[in-house]
């Protein structure tokens, strides 16, 4: 019989709100559901909601507990460690899926505002767009506050909003010149330590493959938490918020890395279009190979919990895809 290590410092602790609400009034049930959404809780069972355990989330659940009891319901809050049936990784995925949905809604609204900006002519229309963009920025901040594990889609939503803010700012200050970022050279990218978020998926797997296959075969890639990492000298962050190479506007990190590294291989550009559509879920390029590659990457991520192993297993997928596009072009 295997013994469970109960002293592991890496174990995840969870707060669980177990509750039962009265059938009437209906608005009370809706009110509690909305409160659960606002604090970022996810349902692990129909009447059991989870949050990662810390002082702030405990206070959120305690206020909600009080509200449920005062409304005639029953509730309890407990701290738990998952042992069997549902893994920490599966619960992390529930949180990421919920936040990805929020971020994708924000990204879609940002794209709508961007299209409207193209057709905007009057000062009044632009002022209204700035107001709407301000509200969208506030929505993004609210979602970020409950993004406990760094969901992938944040980068896309953030970059779209930043791009819109820049366009509106340029419109207000036409005479102000924005300094152009110096292009990276091959020397800039050699012998560097590359940093990205834990829990890699298609964009980070593809970037890692590109780095080791075309930029620096001996590159060291490290995986860190999505929030709060302070880079050391010689490190390049990719596909991370405020990273040196990350989403820019409506481009994924793989697209940005190709451009910044000055790589113009048409086969890699085709791969970039596939990575873009899987990562941003906007069907911008609509390549026929996208669905199959998405399934392969999803399978690798499901089977390989370790980030380095995901990159190792993802490499041959992109190697073969690269050869396919080269042969197809030839």
CSV table of C-alpha atoms in Angstrom, one decimal:
chain,number,residue,atom,x,y,z
A,1,UNK,CA,0.0,0.0,0.0
A,2,UNK,CA,1.4,3.4,-1.0
A,3,UNK,CA,1.7,5.9,1.7
A,4,UNK,CA,0.6,9.5,1.0
A,5,UNK,CA,3.2,12.2,1.8
A,6,UNK,CA,1.2,14.6,4.0
A,7,UNK,CA,4.1,17.0,4.4
A,8,UNK,CA,4.8,17.9,0.8
A,9,UNK,CA,5.2,21.7,0.5
A,10,UNK,CA,3.8,21.7,-3.0
A,11,UNK,CA,0.4,20.3,-2.1
A,12,UNK,CA,-2.5,22.5,-3.0
A,13,UNK,CA,-5.1,23.4,-0.4
A,14,UNK,CA,-8.6,24.2,-1.3
A,15,UNK,CA,-11.5,26.0,0.3
A,16,UNK,CA,-14.9,24.3,-0.3
A,17,UNK,CA,-18.2,26.0,0.1
A,18,UNK,CA,-20.9,23.3,0.5
A,19,UNK,CA,-24.4,24.8,0.5
A,20,UNK,CA,-28.1,24.2,0.0
A,21,UNK,CA,-30.4,27.1,-1.0
A,22,UNK,CA,-34.1,27.4,-0.4
A,23,UNK,CA,-36.2,26.8,-3.5
A,24,UNK,CA,-37.8,30.2,-3.1
A,25,UNK,CA,-37.4,33.1,-3.8
A,26,UNK,CA,-35.8,32.4,-7.2
A,27,UNK,CA,-33.9,35.7,-7.2
A,28,UNK,CA,-31.9,34.6,-4.1
A,29,UNK,CA,-30.5,31.6,-6.0
A,30,UNK,CA,-29.6,33.8,-8.9
A,31,UNK,CA,-28.0,36.3,-6.5
A,32,UNK,CA,-25.8,33.7,-4.8
A,33,UNK,CA,-24.8,32.3,-8.2
A,34,UNK,CA,-23.7,35.7,-9.4
A,35,UNK,CA,-21.7,36.3,-6.2
A,36,UNK,CA,-19.9,33.0,-6.7
A,37,UNK,CA,-19.0,34.1,-10.3
A,38,UNK,CA,-17.7,37.4,-9.1
A,39,UNK,CA,-15.3,35.9,-6.5
A,40,UNK,CA,-14.1,33.4,-9.1
A,41,UNK,CA,-15.4,30.1,-7.5
A,42,UNK,CA,-15.9,27.1,-9.6
A,43,UNK,CA,-18.3,24.2,-9.1
A,44,UNK,CA,-16.7,20.8,-8.4
A,45,UNK,CA,-20.1,19.4,-7.6
A,46,UNK,CA,-23.6,20.8,-8.1
A,47,UNK,CA,-23.7,22.4,-4.6
A,48,UNK,CA,-19.9,22.4,-3.9
A,49,UNK,CA,-17.8,25.4,-5.0
A,50,UNK,CA,-14.0,25.6,-4.7
A,51,UNK,CA,-11.4,28.4,-4.3
A,52,UNK,CA,-7.7,28.1,-3.7
A,53,UNK,CA,-7.0,28.5,0.0
A,54,UNK,CA,-5.7,31.8,1.2
A,55,UNK,CA,-6.8,34.6,3.6
A,56,UNK,CA,-8.6,36.6,0.9
A,57,UNK,CA,-10.6,33.7,-0.6
A,58,UNK,CA,-11.5,32.6,2.9
A,59,UNK,CA,-13.0,36.0,3.6
A,60,UNK,CA,-14.9,35.9,0.4
A,61,UNK,CA,-16.5,32.5,1.3
A,62,UNK,CA,-17.2,33.6,4.8
A,63,UNK,CA,-19.2,36.6,3.6
A,64,UNK,CA,-21.1,34.4,1.2
A,65,UNK,CA,-21.7,31.9,3.9
A,66,UNK,CA,-23.2,34.6,6.1
A,67,UNK,CA,-25.4,35.7,3.2
A,68,UNK,CA,-26.7,32.2,2.5
A,69,UNK,CA,-27.5,31.6,6.2
A,70,UNK,CA,-29.4,34.9,6.4
A,71,UNK,CA,-31.3,34.0,3.3
A,72,UNK,CA,-32.6,30.8,4.9
A,73,UNK,CA,-30.1,28.4,3.3
A,74,UNK,CA,-27.6,26.0,4.8
A,75,UNK,CA,-23.8,26.2,4.2
A,76,UNK,CA,-20.4,25.3,5.5
A,77,UNK,CA,-16.8,26.2,4.5
A,78,UNK,CA,-14.0,23.7,4.9
A,79,UNK,CA,-10.4,23.5,3.9
A,80,UNK,CA,-9.4,20.4,2.0
A,81,UNK,CA,-6.6,18.5,0.3
A,82,UNK,CA,-7.7,16.4,-2.7
A,83,UNK,CA,-6.7,12.7,-2.4
A,84,UNK,CA,-8.7,10.8,-4.9
A,85,UNK,CA,-11.5,11.2,-7.5
A,86,UNK,CA,-10.5,14.7,-8.6
A,87,UNK,CA,-6.9,15.9,-8.9
A,88,UNK,CA,-5.5,19.3,-8.3
A,89,UNK,CA,-4.6,19.5,-12.0
A,90,UNK,CA,-8.3,18.9,-12.9
A,91,UNK,CA,-9.5,21.6,-10.6
A,92,UNK,CA,-6.8,24.0,-12.0
A,93,UNK,CA,-8.2,23.2,-15.4
A,94,UNK,CA,-11.8,24.1,-14.2
A,95,UNK,CA,-10.5,27.5,-13.1
A,96,UNK,CA,-8.5,28.1,-16.3
A,97,UNK,CA,-11.5,27.2,-18.4
A,98,UNK,CA,-13.8,29.6,-16.6
A,99,UNK,CA,-11.3,32.4,-16.9
A,100,UNK,CA,-10.5,31.6,-20.6
A,101,UNK,CA,-14.2,32.0,-21.3
A,102,UNK,CA,-14.2,35.4,-19.6
A,103,UNK,CA,-11.1,36.5,-21.4
A,104,UNK,CA,-12.4,35.4,-24.8
A,105,UNK,CA,-15.6,37.4,-24.3
A,106,UNK,CA,-13.5,40.4,-23.5
A,107,UNK,CA,-11.3,39.8,-26.6
A,108,UNK,CA,-14.3,39.5,-28.8
A,109,UNK,CA,-15.6,42.8,-27.6
A,110,UNK,CA,-12.2,44.4,-28.1
A,111,UNK,CA,-12.2,43.1,-31.7
A,112,UNK,CA,-15.7,44.7,-32.2
A,113,UNK,CA,-14.4,48.0,-30.8
A,114,UNK,CA,-11.4,47.8,-33.1
A,115,UNK,CA,-13.6,47.3,-36.1
A,116,UNK,CA,-15.7,50.3,-35.0
A,117,UNK,CA,-12.6,52.4,-34.6
A,118,UNK,CA,-11.8,51.9,-38.3
A,119,UNK,CA,-15.1,53.5,-39.2
A,120,UNK,CA,-15.1,56.2,-36.6
A,121,UNK,CA,-14.8,59.8,-37.8
A,122,UNK,CA,-16.2,62.3,-35.3
A,123,UNK,CA,-14.7,63.3,-32.0
A,124,UNK,CA,-17.9,62.3,-30.2
A,125,UNK,CA,-17.8,58.8,-31.6
A,126,UNK,CA,-14.1,58.5,-30.5
A,127,UNK,CA,-15.0,59.7,-27.0
A,128,UNK,CA,-17.7,57.1,-26.7
A,129,UNK,CA,-15.2,54.4,-27.8
A,130,UNK,CA,-12.8,55.6,-25.2
A,131,UNK,CA,-15.5,55.3,-22.6
A,132,UNK,CA,-16.4,51.7,-23.7
A,133,UNK,CA,-12.7,50.8,-23.8
A,134,UNK,CA,-12.3,52.1,-20.2
A,135,UNK,CA,-15.2,49.8,-19.1
A,136,UNK,CA,-13.6,46.9,-21.0
A,137,UNK,CA,-10.3,47.5,-19.2
A,138,UNK,CA,-12.1,47.5,-15.9
A,139,UNK,CA,-13.7,44.1,-16.8
A,140,UNK,CA,-10.3,42.8,-17.6
A,141,UNK,CA,-9.0,43.9,-14.3
A,142,UNK,CA,-11.9,42.2,-12.5
A,143,UNK,CA,-11.3,38.9,-14.3
A,144,UNK,CA,-7.5,39.1,-13.7
A,145,UNK,CA,-8.1,39.5,-10.0
A,146,UNK,CA,-9.8,36.1,-9.9
A,147,UNK,CA,-7.5,34.4,-12.4
A,148,UNK,CA,-5.7,32.3,-9.8
A,149,UNK,CA,-3.6,30.2,-12.0
A,150,UNK,CA,-2.8,32.4,-15.1
A,151,UNK,CA,-5.3,31.3,-17.8
A,152,UNK,CA,-3.8,31.3,-21.3
A,153,UNK,CA,-6.3,33.6,-22.9
A,154,UNK,CA,-5.4,36.6,-20.7
A,155,UNK,CA,-2.5,37.5,-23.0
A,156,UNK,CA,-4.7,37.8,-26.1
A,157,UNK,CA,-7.4,39.9,-24.3
A,158,UNK,CA,-4.7,42.2,-22.7
A,159,UNK,CA,-2.8,42.7,-25.9
A,160,UNK,CA,-6.0,43.6,-27.9
A,161,UNK,CA,-6.9,46.2,-25.3
A,162,UNK,CA,-3.4,47.6,-25.2
A,163,UNK,CA,-3.4,47.9,-29.0
A,164,UNK,CA,-6.8,49.7,-28.9
A,165,UNK,CA,-5.5,52.1,-26.2
A,166,UNK,CA,-2.4,52.8,-28.2
A,167,UNK,CA,-4.4,53.6,-31.4
A,168,UNK,CA,-6.7,55.9,-29.5
A,169,UNK,CA,-3.8,57.6,-27.8
A,170,UNK,CA,-2.0,58.1,-31.1
A,171,UNK,CA,-5.2,59.6,-32.5
A,172,UNK,CA,-5.1,62.2,-29.6
A,173,UNK,CA,-1.4,62.9,-30.0
A,174,UNK,CA,-0.6,62.7,-33.7
A,175,UNK,CA,2.5,64.8,-33.3
A,176,UNK,CA,4.1,62.5,-30.7
A,177,UNK,CA,6.6,60.0,-32.0
A,178,UNK,CA,6.7,56.6,-30.5
A,179,UNK,CA,10.2,55.1,-30.3
A,180,UNK,CA,10.4,52.0,-32.4
A,181,UNK,CA,11.6,48.8,-30.6
A,182,UNK,CA,15.0,47.7,-31.7
A,183,UNK,CA,14.7,44.4,-33.6
A,184,UNK,CA,16.3,41.4,-31.9
A,185,UNK,CA,19.4,40.0,-33.6
A,186,UNK,CA,20.6,36.4,-33.6
A,187,UNK,CA,23.2,37.3,-31.0
A,188,UNK,CA,20.5,38.7,-28.7
A,189,UNK,CA,18.7,35.3,-28.7
A,190,UNK,CA,21.7,33.1,-28.2
A,191,UNK,CA,22.9,31.8,-24.8
A,192,UNK,CA,19.8,33.1,-23.0
A,193,UNK,CA,17.6,31.5,-20.4
A,194,UNK,CA,14.0,31.4,-21.7
A,195,UNK,CA,11.2,31.8,-19.2
A,196,UNK,CA,7.6,30.9,-19.6
A,197,UNK,CA,4.5,30.1,-17.5
A,198,UNK,CA,3.9,26.6,-16.1
A,199,UNK,CA,1.2,24.5,-17.8
A,200,UNK,CA,2.4,25.0,-21.3
A,201,UNK,CA,-0.1,24.5,-24.2
A,202,UNK,CA,0.1,25.0,-28.0
A,203,UNK,CA,1.7,28.6,-28.1
A,204,UNK,CA,4.3,27.9,-25.5
A,205,UNK,CA,5.1,24.4,-26.9
A,206,UNK,CA,5.4,25.8,-30.4
A,207,UNK,CA,7.6,28.7,-29.2
A,208,UNK,CA,9.9,26.3,-27.3
A,209,UNK,CA,10.2,24.1,-30.4
A,210,UNK,CA,11.1,27.1,-32.5
A,211,UNK,CA,13.7,28.3,-30.0
A,212,UNK,CA,15.5,25.0,-29.8
A,213,UNK,CA,15.1,24.1,-33.4
A,214,UNK,CA,15.9,27.4,-35.2
A,215,UNK,CA,17.3,29.9,-32.7
A,216,UNK,CA,19.4,28.2,-30.0
A,217,UNK,CA,19.6,24.4,-29.9
A,218,UNK,CA,21.2,24.6,-26.4
A,219,UNK,CA,18.6,27.0,-25.0
A,220,UNK,CA,17.5,26.5,-21.4
A,221,UNK,CA,13.8,26.9,-20.9
A,222,UNK,CA,12.4,27.3,-17.4
A,223,UNK,CA,8.8,27.2,-16.2
A,224,UNK,CA,7.6,29.6,-13.5
A,225,UNK,CA,4.3,30.7,-12.0
A,226,UNK,CA,2.2,33.0,-14.2
A,227,UNK,CA,2.1,35.8,-11.7
A,228,UNK,CA,4.8,37.7,-9.8
A,229,UNK,CA,8.0,36.4,-11.5
A,230,UNK,CA,10.8,38.9,-11.6
A,231,UNK,CA,13.3,38.1,-14.4
A,232,UNK,CA,17.0,37.9,-13.8
A,233,UNK,CA,19.7,39.3,-16.1
A,234,UNK,CA,20.0,37.3,-19.3
A,235,UNK,CA,16.5,35.9,-19.2
A,236,UNK,CA,13.9,36.3,-21.9
A,237,UNK,CA,10.2,35.8,-20.9
A,238,UNK,CA,7.9,34.5,-23.6
A,239,UNK,CA,4.1,34.1,-23.7
A,240,UNK,CA,4.0,35.9,-20.3
A,241,UNK,CA,2.2,39.0,-19.2
A,242,UNK,CA,4.8,41.9,-19.6
A,243,UNK,CA,7.2,39.4,-21.3
A,244,UNK,CA,9.8,40.5,-23.8
A,245,UNK,CA,8.2,38.2,-26.4
A,246,UNK,CA,4.4,37.8,-25.9
A,247,UNK,CA,1.1,38.5,-27.6
A,248,UNK,CA,1.0,41.8,-29.5
A,249,UNK,CA,-2.4,43.0,-30.7
A,250,UNK,CA,-4.1,40.0,-32.3
A,251,UNK,CA,-0.8,38.0,-32.8
A,252,UNK,CA,0.1,35.0,-30.7
A,253,UNK,CA,3.6,34.7,-29.1
A,254,UNK,CA,4.7,32.3,-31.9
A,255,UNK,CA,3.9,34.9,-34.5
A,256,UNK,CA,5.7,37.6,-32.5
A,257,UNK,CA,8.8,35.4,-32.0
A,258,UNK,CA,9.0,34.7,-35.7
A,259,UNK,CA,8.9,38.4,-36.5
A,260,UNK,CA,11.3,39.5,-33.8
A,261,UNK,CA,13.8,36.8,-34.7
A,262,UNK,CA,13.6,37.8,-38.4
A,263,UNK,CA,12.6,34.3,-39.5
A,264,UNK,CA,10.8,34.3,-42.9
A,265,UNK,CA,10.5,30.6,-43.7
A,266,UNK,CA,7.1,30.2,-45.4
A,267,UNK,CA,6.6,26.8,-43.8
A,268,UNK,CA,7.0,28.3,-40.3
A,269,UNK,CA,4.6,31.1,-41.3
A,270,UNK,CA,2.0,28.4,-42.1
A,271,UNK,CA,2.6,26.8,-38.7
A,272,UNK,CA,2.2,30.2,-37.1
A,273,UNK,CA,-1.3,30.5,-38.6
A,274,UNK,CA,-2.3,27.1,-37.1
A,275,UNK,CA,-0.9,28.0,-33.7
A,276,UNK,CA,-2.7,31.4,-33.9
A,277,UNK,CA,-6.1,29.8,-34.6
A,278,UNK,CA,-5.7,27.1,-31.9
A,279,UNK,CA,-4.4,29.6,-29.3
A,280,UNK,CA,-6.7,32.6,-30.0
A,281,UNK,CA,-9.7,30.5,-31.2
A,282,UNK,CA,-10.7,33.2,-33.7
A,283,UNK,CA,-10.5,31.1,-36.9
A,284,UNK,CA,-8.6,33.9,-38.5
A,285,UNK,CA,-6.7,31.7,-41.0
A,286,UNK,CA,-8.9,28.6,-41.1
A,287,UNK,CA,-6.3,26.1,-42.3
A,288,UNK,CA,-7.6,22.6,-42.8
A,289,UNK,CA,-4.8,21.1,-40.6
A,290,UNK,CA,-5.7,23.1,-37.5
A,291,UNK,CA,-8.3,20.8,-36.0
A,292,UNK,CA,-6.0,17.8,-36.2
A,293,UNK,CA,-3.0,19.6,-34.7
A,294,UNK,CA,-5.2,21.0,-31.9
A,295,UNK,CA,-6.3,17.4,-31.1
A,296,UNK,CA,-2.7,16.2,-31.1
A,297,UNK,CA,-1.5,18.9,-28.7
A,298,UNK,CA,-4.5,18.5,-26.4
A,299,UNK,CA,-3.7,14.8,-26.2
A,300,UNK,CA,-0.1,15.5,-25.4
A,301,UNK,CA,-1.1,17.9,-22.6
A,302,UNK,CA,-3.6,15.4,-21.2
A,303,UNK,CA,-1.0,12.6,-21.1
A,304,UNK,CA,2.0,14.6,-20.0
A,305,UNK,CA,1.6,16.6,-16.8
A,306,UNK,CA,5.3,17.9,-16.9
A,307,UNK,CA,6.0,20.9,-19.0
A,308,UNK,CA,9.4,19.7,-20.3
A,309,UNK,CA,7.8,16.4,-21.4
A,310,UNK,CA,5.0,18.3,-23.2
A,311,UNK,CA,7.7,20.1,-25.2
A,312,UNK,CA,9.6,16.9,-25.9
A,313,UNK,CA,6.5,15.2,-27.2
A,314,UNK,CA,5.3,18.3,-29.1
A,315,UNK,CA,8.6,18.7,-30.9
A,316,UNK,CA,8.0,15.9,-33.4
A,317,UNK,CA,4.5,17.2,-34.2
A,318,UNK,CA,6.0,20.5,-35.3
A,319,UNK,CA,9.0,18.9,-37.0
A,320,UNK,CA,6.7,16.8,-39.1
A,321,UNK,CA,4.4,19.7,-39.8
A,322,UNK,CA,7.3,21.8,-40.9
A,323,UNK,CA,8.5,19.1,-43.3
A,324,UNK,CA,4.9,18.7,-44.6
A,325,UNK,CA,4.6,22.4,-45.4
A,326,UNK,CA,8.1,22.5,-47.0
A,327,UNK,CA,7.3,19.5,-49.2
A,328,UNK,CA,3.9,21.0,-50.1
A,329,UNK,CA,5.4,24.3,-51.1
A,330,UNK,CA,8.1,22.5,-53.1
